[in-house]
CSV table of N, CA, C and O in Angstrom, one decimal:
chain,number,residue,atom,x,y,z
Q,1,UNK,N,-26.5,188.3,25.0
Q,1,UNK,CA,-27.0,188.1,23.6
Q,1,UNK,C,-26.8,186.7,23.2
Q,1,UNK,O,-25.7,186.2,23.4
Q,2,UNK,N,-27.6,186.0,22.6
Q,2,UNK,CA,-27.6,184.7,22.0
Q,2,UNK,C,-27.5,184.8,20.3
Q,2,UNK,O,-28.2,185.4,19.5
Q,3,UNK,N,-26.4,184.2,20.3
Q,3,UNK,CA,-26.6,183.9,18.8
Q,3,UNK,C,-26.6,182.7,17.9
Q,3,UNK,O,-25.8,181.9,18.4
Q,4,UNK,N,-27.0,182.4,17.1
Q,4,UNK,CA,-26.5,180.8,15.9
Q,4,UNK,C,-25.4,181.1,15.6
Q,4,UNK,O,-24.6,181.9,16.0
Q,5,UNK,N,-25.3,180.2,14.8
Q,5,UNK,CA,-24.0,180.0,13.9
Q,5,UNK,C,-24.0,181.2,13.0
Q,5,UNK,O,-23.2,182.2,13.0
Q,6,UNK,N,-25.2,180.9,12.1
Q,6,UNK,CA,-25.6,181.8,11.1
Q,6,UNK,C,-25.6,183.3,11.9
Q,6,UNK,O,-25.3,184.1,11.1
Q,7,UNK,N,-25.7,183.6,12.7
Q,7,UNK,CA,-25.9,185.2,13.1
Q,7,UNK,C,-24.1,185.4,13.5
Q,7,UNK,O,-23.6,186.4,13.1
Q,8,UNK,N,-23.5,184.6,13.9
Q,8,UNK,CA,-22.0,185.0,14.3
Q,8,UNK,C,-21.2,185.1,12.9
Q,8,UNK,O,-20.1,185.7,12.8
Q,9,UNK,N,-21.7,184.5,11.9
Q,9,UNK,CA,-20.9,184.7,11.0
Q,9,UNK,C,-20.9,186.2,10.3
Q,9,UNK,O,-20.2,186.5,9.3
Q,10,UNK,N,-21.8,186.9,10.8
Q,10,UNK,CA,-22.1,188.1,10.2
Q,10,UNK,C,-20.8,188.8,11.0
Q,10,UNK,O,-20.3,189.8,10.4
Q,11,UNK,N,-20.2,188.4,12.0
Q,11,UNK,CA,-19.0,189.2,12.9
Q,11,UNK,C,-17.6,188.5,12.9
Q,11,UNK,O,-17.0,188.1,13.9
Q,12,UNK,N,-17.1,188.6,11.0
Q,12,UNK,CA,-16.3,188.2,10.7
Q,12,UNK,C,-15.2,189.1,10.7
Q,12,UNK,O,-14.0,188.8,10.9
Q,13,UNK,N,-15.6,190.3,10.4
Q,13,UNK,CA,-14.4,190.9,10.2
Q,13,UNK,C,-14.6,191.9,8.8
Q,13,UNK,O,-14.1,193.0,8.4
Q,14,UNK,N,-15.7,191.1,8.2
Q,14,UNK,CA,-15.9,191.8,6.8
Q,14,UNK,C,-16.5,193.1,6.5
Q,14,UNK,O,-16.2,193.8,5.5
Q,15,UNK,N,-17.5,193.2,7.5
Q,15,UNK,CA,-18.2,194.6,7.8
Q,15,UNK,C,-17.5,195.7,8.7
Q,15,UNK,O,-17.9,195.8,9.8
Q,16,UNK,N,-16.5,196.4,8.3
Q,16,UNK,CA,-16.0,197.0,9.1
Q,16,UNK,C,-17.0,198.3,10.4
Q,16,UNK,O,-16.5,199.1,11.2
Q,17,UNK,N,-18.1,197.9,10.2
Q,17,UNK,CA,-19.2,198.5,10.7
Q,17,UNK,C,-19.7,197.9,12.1
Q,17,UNK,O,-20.4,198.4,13.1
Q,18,UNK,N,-19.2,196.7,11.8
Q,18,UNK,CA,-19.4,195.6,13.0
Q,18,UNK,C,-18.3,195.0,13.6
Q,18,UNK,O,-17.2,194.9,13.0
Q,19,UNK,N,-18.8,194.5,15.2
Q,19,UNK,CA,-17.6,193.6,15.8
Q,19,UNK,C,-16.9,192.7,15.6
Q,19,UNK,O,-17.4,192.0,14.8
Q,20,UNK,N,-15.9,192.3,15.9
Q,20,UNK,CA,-15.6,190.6,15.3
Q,20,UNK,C,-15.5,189.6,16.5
Q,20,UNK,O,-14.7,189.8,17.4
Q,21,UNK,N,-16.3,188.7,16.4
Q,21,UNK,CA,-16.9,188.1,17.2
Q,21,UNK,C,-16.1,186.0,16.7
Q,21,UNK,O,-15.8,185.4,15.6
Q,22,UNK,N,-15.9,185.5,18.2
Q,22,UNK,CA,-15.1,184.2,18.1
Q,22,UNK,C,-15.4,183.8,19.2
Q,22,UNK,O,-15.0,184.4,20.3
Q,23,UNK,N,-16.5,182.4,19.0
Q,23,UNK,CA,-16.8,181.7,20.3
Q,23,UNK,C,-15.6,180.7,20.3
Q,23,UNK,O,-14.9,180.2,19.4
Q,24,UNK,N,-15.7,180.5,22.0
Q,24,UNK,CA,-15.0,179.2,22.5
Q,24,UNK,C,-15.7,178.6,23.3
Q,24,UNK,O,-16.2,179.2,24.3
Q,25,UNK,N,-16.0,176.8,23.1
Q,25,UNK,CA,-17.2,176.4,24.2
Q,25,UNK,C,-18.2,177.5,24.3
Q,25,UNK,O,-18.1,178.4,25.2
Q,26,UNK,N,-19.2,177.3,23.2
Q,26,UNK,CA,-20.0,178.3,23.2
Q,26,UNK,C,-20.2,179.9,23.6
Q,26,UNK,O,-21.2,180.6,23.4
Q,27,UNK,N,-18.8,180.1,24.3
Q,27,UNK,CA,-19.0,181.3,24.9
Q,27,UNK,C,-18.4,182.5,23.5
Q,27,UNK,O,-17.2,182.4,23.1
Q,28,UNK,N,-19.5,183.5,23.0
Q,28,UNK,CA,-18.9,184.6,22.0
Q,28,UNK,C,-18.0,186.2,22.8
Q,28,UNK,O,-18.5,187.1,23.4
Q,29,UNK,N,-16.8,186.1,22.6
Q,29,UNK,CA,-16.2,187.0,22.4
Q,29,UNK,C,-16.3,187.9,21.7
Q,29,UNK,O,-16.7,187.8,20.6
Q,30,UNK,N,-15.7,189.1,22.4
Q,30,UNK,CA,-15.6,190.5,21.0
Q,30,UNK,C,-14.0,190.7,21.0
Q,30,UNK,O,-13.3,191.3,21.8
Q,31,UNK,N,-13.5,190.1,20.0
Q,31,UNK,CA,-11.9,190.3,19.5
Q,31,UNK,C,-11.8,191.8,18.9
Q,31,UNK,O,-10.7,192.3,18.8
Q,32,UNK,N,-12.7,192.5,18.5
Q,32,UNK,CA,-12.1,193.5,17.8
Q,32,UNK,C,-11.1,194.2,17.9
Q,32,UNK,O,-10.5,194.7,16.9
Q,33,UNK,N,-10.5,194.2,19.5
Q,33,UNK,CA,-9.4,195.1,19.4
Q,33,UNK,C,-8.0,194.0,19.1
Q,33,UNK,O,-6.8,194.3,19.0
Q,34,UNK,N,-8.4,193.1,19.0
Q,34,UNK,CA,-7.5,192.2,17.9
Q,34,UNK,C,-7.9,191.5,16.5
Q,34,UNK,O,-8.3,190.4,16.1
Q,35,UNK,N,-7.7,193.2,16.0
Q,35,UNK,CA,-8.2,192.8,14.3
Q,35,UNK,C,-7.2,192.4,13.6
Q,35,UNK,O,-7.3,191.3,13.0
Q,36,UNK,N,-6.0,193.3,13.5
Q,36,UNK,CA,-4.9,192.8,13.1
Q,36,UNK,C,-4.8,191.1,13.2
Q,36,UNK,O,-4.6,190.3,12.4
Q,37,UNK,N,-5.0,191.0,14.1
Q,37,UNK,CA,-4.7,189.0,14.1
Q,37,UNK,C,-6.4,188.0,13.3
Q,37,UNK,O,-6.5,187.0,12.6
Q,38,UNK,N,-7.3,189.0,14.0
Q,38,UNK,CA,-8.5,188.1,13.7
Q,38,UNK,C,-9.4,189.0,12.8
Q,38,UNK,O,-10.5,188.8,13.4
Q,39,UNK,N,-9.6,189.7,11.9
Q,39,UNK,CA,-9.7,190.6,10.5
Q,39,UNK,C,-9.2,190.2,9.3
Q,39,UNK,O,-8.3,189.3,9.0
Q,40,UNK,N,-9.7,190.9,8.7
Q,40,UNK,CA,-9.6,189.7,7.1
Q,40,UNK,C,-8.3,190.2,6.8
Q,40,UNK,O,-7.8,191.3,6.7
Q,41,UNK,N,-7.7,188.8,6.7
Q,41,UNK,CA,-6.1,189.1,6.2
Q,41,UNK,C,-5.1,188.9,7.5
Q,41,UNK,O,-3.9,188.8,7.3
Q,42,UNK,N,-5.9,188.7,8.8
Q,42,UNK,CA,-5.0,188.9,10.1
Q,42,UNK,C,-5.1,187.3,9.8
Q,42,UNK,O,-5.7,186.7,9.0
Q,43,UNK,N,-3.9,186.6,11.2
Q,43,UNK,CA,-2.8,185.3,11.0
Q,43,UNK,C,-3.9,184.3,11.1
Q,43,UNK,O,-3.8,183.3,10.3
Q,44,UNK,N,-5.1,184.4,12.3
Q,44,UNK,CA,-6.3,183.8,12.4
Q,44,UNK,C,-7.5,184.0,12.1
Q,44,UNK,O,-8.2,183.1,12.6
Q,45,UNK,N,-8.1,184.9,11.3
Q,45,UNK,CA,-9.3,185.5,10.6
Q,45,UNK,C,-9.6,184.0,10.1
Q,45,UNK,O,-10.8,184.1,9.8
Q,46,UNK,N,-9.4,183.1,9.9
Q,46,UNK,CA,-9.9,181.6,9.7
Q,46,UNK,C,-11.3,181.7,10.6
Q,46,UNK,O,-12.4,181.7,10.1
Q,47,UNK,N,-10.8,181.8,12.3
Q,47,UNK,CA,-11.4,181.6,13.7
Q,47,UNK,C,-12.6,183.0,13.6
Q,47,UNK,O,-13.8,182.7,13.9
Q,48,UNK,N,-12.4,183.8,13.3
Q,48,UNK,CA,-13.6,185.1,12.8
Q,48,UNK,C,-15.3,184.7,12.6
Q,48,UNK,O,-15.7,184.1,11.6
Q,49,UNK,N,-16.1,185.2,13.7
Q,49,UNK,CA,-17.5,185.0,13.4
Q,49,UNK,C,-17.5,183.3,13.5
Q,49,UNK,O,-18.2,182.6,12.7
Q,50,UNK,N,-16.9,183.0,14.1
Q,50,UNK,CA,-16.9,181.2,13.9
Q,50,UNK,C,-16.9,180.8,15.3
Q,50,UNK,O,-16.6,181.6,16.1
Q,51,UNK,N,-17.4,179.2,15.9
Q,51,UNK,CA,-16.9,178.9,16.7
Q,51,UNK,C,-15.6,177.9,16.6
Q,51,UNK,O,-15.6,177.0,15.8
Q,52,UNK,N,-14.6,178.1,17.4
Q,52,UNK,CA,-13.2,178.0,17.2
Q,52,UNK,C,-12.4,176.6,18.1
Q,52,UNK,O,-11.2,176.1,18.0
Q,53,UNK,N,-13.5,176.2,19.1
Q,53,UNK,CA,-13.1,175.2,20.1
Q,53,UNK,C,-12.1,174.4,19.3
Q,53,UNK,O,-10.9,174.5,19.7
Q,54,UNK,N,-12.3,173.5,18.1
Q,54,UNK,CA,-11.5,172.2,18.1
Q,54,UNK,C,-10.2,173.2,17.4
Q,54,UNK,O,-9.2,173.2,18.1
Q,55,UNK,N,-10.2,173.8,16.6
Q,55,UNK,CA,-9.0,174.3,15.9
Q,55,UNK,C,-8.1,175.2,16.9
Q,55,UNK,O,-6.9,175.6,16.8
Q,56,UNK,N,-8.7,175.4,17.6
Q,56,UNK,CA,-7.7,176.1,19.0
Q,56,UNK,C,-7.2,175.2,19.8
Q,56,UNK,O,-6.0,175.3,20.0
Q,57,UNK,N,-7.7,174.2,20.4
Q,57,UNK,CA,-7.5,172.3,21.0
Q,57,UNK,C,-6.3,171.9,20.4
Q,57,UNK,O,-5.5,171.4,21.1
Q,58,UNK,N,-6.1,172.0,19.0
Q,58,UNK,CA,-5.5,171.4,17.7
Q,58,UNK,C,-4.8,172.1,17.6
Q,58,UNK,O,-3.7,171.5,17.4
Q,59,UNK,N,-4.6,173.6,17.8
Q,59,UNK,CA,-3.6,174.4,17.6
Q,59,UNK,C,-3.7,174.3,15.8
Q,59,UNK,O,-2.7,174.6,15.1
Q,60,UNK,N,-4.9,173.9,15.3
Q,60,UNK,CA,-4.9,173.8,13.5
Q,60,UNK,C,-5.3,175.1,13.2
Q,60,UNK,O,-5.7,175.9,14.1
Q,61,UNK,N,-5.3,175.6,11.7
Q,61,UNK,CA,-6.0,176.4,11.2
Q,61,UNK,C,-6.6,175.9,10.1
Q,61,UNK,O,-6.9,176.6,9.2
Q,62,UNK,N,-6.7,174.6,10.0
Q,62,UNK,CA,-7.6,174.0,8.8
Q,62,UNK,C,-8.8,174.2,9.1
Q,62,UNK,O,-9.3,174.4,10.2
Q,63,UNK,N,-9.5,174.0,7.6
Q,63,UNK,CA,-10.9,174.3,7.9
Q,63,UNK,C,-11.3,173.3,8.5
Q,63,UNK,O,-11.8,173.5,9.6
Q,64,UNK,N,-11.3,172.2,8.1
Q,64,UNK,CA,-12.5,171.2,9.0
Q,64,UNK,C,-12.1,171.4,10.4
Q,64,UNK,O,-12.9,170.9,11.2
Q,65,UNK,N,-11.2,171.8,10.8
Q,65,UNK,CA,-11.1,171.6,12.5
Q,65,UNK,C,-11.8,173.1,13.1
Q,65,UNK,O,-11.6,173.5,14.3
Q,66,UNK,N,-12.6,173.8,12.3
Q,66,UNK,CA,-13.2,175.2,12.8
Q,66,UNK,C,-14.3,174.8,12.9
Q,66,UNK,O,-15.1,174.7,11.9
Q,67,UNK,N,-14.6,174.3,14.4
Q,67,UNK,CA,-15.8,174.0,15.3
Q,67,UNK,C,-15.9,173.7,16.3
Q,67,UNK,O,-14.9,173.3,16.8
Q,68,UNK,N,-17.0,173.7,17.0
Q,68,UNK,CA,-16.6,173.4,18.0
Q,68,UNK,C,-17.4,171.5,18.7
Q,68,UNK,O,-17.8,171.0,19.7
Q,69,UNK,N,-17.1,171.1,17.5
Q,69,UNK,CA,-16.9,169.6,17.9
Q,69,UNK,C,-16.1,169.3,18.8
Q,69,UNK,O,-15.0,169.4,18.2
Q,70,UNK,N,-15.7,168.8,20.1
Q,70,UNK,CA,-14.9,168.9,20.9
Q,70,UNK,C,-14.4,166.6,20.8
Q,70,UNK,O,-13.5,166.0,21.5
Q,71,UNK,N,-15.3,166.0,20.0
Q,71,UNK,CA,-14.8,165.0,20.3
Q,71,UNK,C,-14.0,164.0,19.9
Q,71,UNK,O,-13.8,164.1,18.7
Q,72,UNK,N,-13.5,163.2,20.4
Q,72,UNK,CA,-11.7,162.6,20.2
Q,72,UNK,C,-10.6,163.5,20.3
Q,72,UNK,O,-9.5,163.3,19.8
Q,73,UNK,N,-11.0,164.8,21.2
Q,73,UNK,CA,-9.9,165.5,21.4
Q,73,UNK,C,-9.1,164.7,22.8
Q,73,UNK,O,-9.9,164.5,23.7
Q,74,UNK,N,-7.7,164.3,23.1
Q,74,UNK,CA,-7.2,164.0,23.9
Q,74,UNK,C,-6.9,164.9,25.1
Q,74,UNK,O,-7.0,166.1,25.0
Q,75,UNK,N,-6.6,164.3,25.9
Q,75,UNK,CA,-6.4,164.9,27.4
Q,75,UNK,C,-5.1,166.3,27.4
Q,75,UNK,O,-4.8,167.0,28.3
Q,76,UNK,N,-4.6,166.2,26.4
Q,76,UNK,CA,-3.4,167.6,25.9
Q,76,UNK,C,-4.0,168.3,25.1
Q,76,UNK,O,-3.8,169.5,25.1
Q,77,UNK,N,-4.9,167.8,24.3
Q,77,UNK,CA,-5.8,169.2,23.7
Q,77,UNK,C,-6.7,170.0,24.1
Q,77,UNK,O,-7.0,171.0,23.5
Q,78,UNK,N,-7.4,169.4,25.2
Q,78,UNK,CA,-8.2,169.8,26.3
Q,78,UNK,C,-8.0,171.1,26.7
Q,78,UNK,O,-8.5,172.2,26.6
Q,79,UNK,N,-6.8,170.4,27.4
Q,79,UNK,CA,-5.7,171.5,28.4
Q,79,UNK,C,-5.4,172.4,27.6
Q,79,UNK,O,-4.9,173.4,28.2
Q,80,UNK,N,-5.4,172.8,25.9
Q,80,UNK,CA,-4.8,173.6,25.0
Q,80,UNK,C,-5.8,174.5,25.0
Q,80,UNK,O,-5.5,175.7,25.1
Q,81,UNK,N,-7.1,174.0,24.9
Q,81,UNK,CA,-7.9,174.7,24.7
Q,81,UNK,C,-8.2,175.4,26.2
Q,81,UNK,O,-8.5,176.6,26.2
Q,82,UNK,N,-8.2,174.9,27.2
Q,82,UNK,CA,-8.5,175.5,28.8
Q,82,UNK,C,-7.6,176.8,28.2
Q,82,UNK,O,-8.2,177.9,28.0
Q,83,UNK,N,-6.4,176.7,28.0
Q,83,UNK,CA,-5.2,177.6,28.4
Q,83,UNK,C,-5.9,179.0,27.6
Q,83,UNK,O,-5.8,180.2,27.8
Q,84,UNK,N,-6.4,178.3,26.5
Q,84,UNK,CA,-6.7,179.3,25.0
Q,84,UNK,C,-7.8,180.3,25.7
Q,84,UNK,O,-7.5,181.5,26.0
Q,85,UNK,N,-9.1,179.6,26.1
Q,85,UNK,CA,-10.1,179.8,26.9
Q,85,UNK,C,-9.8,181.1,28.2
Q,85,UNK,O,-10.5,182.1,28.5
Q,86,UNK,N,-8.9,180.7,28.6
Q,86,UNK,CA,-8.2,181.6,29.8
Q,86,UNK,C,-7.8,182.7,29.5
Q,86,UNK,O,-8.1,183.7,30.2
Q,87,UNK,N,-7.0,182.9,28.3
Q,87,UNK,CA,-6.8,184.1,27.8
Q,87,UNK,C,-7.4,184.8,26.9
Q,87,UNK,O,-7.1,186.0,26.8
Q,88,UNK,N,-8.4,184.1,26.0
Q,88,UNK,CA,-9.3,185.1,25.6
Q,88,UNK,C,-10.2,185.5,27.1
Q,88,UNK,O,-10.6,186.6,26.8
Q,89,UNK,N,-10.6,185.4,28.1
Q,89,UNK,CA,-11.3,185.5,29.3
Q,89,UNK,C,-10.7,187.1,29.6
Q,89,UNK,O,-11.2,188.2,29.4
Q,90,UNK,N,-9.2,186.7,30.0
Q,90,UNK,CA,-8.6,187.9,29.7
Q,90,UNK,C,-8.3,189.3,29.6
Q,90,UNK,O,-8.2,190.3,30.3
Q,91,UNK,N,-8.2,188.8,28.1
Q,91,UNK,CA,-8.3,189.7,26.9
Q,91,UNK,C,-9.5,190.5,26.5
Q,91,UNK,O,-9.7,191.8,26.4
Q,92,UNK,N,-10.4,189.4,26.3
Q,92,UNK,CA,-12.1,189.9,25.6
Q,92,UNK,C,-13.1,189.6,26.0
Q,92,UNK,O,-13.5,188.6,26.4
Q,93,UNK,N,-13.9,191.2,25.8
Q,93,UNK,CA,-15.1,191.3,26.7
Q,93,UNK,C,-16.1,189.9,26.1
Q,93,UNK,O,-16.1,189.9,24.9
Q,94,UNK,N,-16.7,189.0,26.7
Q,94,UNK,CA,-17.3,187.9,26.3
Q,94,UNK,C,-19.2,189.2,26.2
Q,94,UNK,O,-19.7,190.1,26.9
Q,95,UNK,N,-19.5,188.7,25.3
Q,95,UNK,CA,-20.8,189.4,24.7
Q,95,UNK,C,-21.9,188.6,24.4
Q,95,UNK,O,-22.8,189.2,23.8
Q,96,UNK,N,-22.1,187.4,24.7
Q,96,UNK,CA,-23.0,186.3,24.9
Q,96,UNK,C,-22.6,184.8,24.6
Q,96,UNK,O,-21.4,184.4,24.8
Q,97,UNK,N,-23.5,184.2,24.1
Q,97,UNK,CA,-23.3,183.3,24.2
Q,97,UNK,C,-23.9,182.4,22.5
Q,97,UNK,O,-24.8,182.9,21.9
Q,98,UNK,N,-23.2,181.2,22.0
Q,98,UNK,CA,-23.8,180.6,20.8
Q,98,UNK,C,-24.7,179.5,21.2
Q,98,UNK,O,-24.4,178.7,22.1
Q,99,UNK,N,-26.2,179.5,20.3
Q,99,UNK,CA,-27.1,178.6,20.7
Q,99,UNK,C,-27.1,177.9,19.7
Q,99,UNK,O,-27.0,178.4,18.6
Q,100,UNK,N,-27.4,176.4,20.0
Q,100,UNK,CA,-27.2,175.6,18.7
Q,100,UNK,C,-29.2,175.7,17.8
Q,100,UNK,O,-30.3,175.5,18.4
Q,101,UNK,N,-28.9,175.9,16.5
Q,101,UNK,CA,-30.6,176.2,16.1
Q,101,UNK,C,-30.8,174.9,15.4
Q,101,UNK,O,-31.9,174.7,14.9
């Protein structure tokens, strides 16, 4: 399944009707069965229906670093995000992919 930006943000967390959905390097995950963490009100629900690369890289939860801009990231945030990458792999079934519109 392909989605935008605009279609992933529908899989925040807010519709309890739907998945919650969190790309990394374009690739979308289904977190749901980590709502508690990524669900409104969970520690990262920031990352929810979003793509997450730089603020995962960053280890941030500020807003401007929720994207997946990956550039002036250094050779240690890279590797932060590989590691991040690895474990949602994992964890969560990947369910397509983000296209840029």
């Amino acid at each position: 399944m392909d989605l935008t930006s605009d279609q992933l943000k529908d899989y925040d967390g807010s519709d309890e009707s739907k998945p919650i959905y969190i790309s990394i390097r374009g690739v979308v995950f289904d977190v749901s069965t980590g709502k508690s963490f990524y669900g409104p009100g969970g520690t990262y629900a920031i990352f929810a229906g979003r793509e997450a690369s730089r603020a995962l890289a960053k280890m941030s939860k500020n807003e401007e670093d929720v994207s997946g801009n990956l550039d002036g990231l250094s050779v240690k945030e890279m590797g932060v995000l590989e590691d991040w990458e690895k474990k949602f792999q994992a964890k969560y079934p990947v369910v397509g992919r983000l296209i840029v519109s």
